[in-house]
Short mmCIF file of C-alpha atoms in Angstrom, two decimals:
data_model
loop_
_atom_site.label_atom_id
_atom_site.label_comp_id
_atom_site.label_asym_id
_atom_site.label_seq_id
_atom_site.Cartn_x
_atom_site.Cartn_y
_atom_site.Cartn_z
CA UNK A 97 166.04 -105.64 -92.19
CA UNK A 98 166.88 -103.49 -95.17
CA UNK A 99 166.97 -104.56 -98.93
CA UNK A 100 170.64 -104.25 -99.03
CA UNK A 101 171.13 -106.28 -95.31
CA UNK A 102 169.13 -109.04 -96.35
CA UNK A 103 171.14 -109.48 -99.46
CA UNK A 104 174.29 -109.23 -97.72
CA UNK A 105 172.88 -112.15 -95.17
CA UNK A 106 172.19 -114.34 -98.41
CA UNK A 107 175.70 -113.96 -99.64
CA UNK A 108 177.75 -114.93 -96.05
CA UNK A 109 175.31 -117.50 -96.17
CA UNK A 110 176.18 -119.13 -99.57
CA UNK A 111 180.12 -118.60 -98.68
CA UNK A 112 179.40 -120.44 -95.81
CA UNK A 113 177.71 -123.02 -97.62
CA UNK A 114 180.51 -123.57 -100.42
CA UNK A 115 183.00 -123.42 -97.73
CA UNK A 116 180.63 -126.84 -95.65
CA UNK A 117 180.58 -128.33 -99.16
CA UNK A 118 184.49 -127.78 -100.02
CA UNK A 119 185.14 -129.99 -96.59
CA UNK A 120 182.14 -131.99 -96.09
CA UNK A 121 183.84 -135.32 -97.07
CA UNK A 122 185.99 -135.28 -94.31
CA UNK A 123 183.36 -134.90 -91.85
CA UNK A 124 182.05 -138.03 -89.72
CA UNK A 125 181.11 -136.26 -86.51
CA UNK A 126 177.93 -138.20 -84.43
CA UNK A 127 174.99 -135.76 -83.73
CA UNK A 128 174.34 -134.84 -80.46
CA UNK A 129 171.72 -137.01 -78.25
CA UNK A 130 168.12 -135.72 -76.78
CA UNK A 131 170.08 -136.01 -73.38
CA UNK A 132 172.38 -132.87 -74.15
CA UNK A 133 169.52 -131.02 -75.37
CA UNK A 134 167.10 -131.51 -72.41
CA UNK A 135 170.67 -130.28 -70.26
CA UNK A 136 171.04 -127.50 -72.66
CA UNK A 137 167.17 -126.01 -71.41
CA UNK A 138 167.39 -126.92 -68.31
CA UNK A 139 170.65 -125.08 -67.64
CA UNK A 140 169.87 -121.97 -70.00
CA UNK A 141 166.51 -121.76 -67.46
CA UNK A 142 168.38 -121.78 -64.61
CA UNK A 143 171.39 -119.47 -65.35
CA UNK A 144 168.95 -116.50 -66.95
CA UNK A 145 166.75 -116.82 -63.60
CA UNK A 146 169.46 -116.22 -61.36
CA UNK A 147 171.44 -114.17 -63.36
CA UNK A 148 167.80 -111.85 -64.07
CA UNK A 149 169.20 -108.46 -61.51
CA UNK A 150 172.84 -108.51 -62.96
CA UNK A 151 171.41 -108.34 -66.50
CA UNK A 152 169.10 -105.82 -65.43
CA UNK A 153 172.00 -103.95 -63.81
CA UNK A 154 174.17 -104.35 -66.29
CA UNK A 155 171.56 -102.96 -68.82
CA UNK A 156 170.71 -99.71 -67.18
CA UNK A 157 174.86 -99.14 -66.99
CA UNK A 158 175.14 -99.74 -70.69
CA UNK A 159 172.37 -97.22 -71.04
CA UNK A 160 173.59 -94.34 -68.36
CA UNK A 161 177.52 -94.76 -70.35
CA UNK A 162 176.65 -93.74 -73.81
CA UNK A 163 173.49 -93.84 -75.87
CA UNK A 164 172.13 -96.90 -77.86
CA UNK A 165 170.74 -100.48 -77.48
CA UNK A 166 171.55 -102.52 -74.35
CA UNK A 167 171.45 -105.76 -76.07
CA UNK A 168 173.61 -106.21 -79.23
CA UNK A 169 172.95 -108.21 -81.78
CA UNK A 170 175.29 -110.00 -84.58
CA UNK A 171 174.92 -113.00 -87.61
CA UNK A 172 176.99 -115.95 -86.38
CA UNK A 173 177.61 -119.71 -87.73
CA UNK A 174 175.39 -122.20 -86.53
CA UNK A 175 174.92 -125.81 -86.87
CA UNK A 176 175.57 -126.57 -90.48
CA UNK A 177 176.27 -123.12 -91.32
CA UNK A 178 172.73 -121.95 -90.79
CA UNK A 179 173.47 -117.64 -89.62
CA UNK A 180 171.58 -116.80 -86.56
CA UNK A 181 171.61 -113.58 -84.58
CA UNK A 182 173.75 -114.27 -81.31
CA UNK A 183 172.51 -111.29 -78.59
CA UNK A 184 174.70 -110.14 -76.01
CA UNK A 185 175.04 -106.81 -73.93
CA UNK A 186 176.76 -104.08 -76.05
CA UNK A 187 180.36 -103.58 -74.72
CA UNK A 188 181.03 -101.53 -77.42
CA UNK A 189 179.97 -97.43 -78.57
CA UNK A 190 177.38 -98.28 -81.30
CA UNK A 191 179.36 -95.76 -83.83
CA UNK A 192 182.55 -98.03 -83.10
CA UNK A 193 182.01 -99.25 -87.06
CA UNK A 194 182.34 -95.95 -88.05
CA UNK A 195 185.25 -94.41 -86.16
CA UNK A 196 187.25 -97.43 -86.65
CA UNK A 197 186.53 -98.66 -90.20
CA UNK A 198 189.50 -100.48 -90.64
CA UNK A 199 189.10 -103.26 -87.78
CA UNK A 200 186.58 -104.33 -89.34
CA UNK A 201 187.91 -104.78 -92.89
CA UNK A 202 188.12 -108.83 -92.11
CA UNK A 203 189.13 -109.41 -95.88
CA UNK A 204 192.53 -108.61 -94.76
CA UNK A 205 192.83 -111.59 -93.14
CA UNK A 206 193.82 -114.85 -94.48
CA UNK A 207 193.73 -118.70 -93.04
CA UNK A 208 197.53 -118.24 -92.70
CA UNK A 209 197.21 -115.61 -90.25
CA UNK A 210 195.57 -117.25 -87.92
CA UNK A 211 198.25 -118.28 -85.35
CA UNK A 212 199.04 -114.52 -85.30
CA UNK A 213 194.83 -113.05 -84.97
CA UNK A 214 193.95 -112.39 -81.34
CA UNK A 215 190.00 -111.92 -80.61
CA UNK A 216 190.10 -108.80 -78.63
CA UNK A 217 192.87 -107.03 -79.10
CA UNK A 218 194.70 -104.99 -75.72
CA UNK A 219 193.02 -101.40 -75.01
CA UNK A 220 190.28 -102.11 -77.83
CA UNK A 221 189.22 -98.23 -78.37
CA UNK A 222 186.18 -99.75 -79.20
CA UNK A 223 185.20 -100.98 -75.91
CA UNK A 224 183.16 -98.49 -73.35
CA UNK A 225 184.44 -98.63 -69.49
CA UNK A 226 181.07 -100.79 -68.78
CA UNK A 227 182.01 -103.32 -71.30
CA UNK A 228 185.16 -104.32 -70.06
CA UNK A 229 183.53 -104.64 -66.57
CA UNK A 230 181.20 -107.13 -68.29
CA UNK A 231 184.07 -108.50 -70.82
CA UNK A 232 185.80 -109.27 -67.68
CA UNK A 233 183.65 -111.24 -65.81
CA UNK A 234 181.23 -113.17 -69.14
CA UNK A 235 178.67 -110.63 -67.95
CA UNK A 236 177.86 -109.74 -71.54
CA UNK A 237 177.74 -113.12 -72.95
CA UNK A 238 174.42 -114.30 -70.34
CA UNK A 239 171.84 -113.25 -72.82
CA UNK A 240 173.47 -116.11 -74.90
CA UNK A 241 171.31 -118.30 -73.07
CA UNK A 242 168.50 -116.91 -74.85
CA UNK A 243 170.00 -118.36 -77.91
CA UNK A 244 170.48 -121.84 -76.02
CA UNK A 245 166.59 -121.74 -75.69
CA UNK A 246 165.84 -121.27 -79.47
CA UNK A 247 168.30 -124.05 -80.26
CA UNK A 248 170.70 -121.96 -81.94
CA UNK A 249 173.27 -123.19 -79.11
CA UNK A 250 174.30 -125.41 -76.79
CA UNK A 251 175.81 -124.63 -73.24
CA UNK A 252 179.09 -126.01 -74.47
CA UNK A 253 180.92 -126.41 -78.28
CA UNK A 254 182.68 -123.98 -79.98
CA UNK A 255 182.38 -120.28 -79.73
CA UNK A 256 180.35 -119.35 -82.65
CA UNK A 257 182.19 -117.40 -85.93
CA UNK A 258 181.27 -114.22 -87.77
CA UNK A 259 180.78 -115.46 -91.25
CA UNK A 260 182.97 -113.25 -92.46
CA UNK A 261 186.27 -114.76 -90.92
CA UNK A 262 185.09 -118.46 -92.20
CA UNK A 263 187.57 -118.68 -95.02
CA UNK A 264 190.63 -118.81 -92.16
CA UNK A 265 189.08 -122.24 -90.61
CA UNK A 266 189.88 -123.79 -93.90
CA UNK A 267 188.49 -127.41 -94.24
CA UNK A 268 188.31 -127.28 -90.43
CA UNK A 269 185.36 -125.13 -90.82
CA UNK A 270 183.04 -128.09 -91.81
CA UNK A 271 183.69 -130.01 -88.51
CA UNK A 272 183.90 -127.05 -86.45
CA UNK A 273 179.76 -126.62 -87.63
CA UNK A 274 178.92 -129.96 -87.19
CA UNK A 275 177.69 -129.38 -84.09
CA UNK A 276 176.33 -126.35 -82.43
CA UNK A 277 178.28 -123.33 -81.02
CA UNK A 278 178.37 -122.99 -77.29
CA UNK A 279 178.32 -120.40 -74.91
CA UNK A 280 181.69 -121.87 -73.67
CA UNK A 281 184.35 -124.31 -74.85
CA UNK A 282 187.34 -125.84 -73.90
CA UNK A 283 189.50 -123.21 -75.51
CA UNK A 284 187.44 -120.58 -74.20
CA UNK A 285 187.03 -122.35 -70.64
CA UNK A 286 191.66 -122.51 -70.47
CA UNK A 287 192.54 -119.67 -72.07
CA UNK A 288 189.50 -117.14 -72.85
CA UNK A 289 190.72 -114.19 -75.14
CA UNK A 290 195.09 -115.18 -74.54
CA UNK A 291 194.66 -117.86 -77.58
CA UNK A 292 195.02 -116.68 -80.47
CA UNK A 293 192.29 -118.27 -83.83
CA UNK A 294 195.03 -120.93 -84.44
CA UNK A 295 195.01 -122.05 -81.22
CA UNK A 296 191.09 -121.71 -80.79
CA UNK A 297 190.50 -123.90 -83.88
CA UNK A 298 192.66 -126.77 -83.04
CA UNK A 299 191.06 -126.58 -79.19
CA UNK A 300 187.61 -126.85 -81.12
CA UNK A 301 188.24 -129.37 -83.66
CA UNK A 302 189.23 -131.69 -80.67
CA UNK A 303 186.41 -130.86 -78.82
CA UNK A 304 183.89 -132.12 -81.66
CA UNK A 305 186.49 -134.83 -82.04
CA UNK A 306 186.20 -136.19 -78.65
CA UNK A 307 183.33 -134.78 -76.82
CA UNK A 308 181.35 -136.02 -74.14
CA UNK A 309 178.93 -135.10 -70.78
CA UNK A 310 182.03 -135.12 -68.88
CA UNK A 311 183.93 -133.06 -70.77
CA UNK A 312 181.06 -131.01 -70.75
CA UNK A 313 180.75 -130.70 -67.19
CA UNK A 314 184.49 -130.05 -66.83
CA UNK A 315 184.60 -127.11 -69.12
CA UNK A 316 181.87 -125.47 -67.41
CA UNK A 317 183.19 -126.11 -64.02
CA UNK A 318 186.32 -124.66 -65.57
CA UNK A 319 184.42 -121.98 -67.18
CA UNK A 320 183.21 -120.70 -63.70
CA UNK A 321 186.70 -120.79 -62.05
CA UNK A 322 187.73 -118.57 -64.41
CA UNK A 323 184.77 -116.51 -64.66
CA UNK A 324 185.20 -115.37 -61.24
CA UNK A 325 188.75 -114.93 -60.95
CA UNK A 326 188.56 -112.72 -64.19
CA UNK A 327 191.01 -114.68 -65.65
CA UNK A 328 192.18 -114.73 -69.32
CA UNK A 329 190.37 -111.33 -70.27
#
């Protein structure tokens, strides 16, 4: 990590940490039990054993498309704020930054515009004809199991945040990081990449609001259905 990286990581992480301290006193949210960790291993094991060929698959077809990295990597919101790196297979060319400067200028965006901010956006010029094979299907989200391992996830909560887009949670942002981002949610389990941030936060704050193993095991199940049908992408 460069000079200039690492200082940029210390900043998003102080915003971050305002932004927790702005909310905090609204924030009663239990921690989650030994039980949903021991899941958490046991499931993250399980999927990145079977799901070992199509990774490897998917990895040389990254490769063959255009040069680069397989895996991606990014900073993301953790429990209590804490930035991790979330790794996933790259969907996107790795000079997307560059050609398209402008979607990623995030201080455009304000907490008022969330109900109109979509995720992925239709046609994302971005996006290489592999990744929206693997977009499609969740295919690039598996090594986020590798994240469930370290403990910087859980198989279900809220879809971790870039922490440059944490100023449009608002005070929601401290409950939201309460507990630790999933590789799935509720909002991500009914409507994938069709809801747009407003919608996404309100599905999350519930979640941490009211969650429990069967909701757990419902969104997964949910999760799959969808998954396969290529719904919602």
């Amino acid at each position: 990590m460069s000079a200039q990286e690492a200082v940029a990581e210390r900043t998003q992480s102080d915003v971050v940490r305002v932004q927790l301290e702005l909310a905090r006193p609204e924030v009663r949210v239990a921690r989650d039990g030994v039980g949903k960790r021991l899941f958490d291993i046991t499931f993250a094991l399980v999927i990145l054993a079977l799901s070992a060929p199509i990774l490897l698959v998917a990895m040389i077809a990254i490769r063959l498309e255009t040069p680069g990295p397989a895996l991606f990597r990014q900073r993301r919101m953790g429990l209590d704020g804490r930035i991790f790196e979330l790794v996933k297979l790259r969907g996107m060319r790795t000079d997307a930054r560059e050609r398209f400067p402008h979607l990623y200028d995030y201080t455009q965006h304000r907490e008022e515009d969330a109900d109109g901010f979509f995720f992925h956006q239709t046609g994302d010029p971005r996006v290489t004809r592999v990744g929206r094979i693997l977009r499609k299907y969740s295919i690039d989200e598996l090594p986020n199991f590798w994240n469930v391992l370290r403990g910087d996830m859980s198989v279900v909560g809220p879809r971790p945040e870039i922490p440059e887009l944490g100023h449009m949670y608002g005070n929601r942002l401290a409950v939201i990081l309460s507990v630790r981002p999933g590789v799935t949610s509720p909002a991500k389990a009914d409507g994938r990449d069709h809801l747009s941030l407003e919608e996404t936060i309100a599905e999350d704050v519930l979640y941490v609001q009211t969650r429990s193993p069967l909701l757990d095991l419902r969104t997964i199940l949910r999760t799959v259905a969808n998954v396969f049908r290529g719904h919602g992408v």
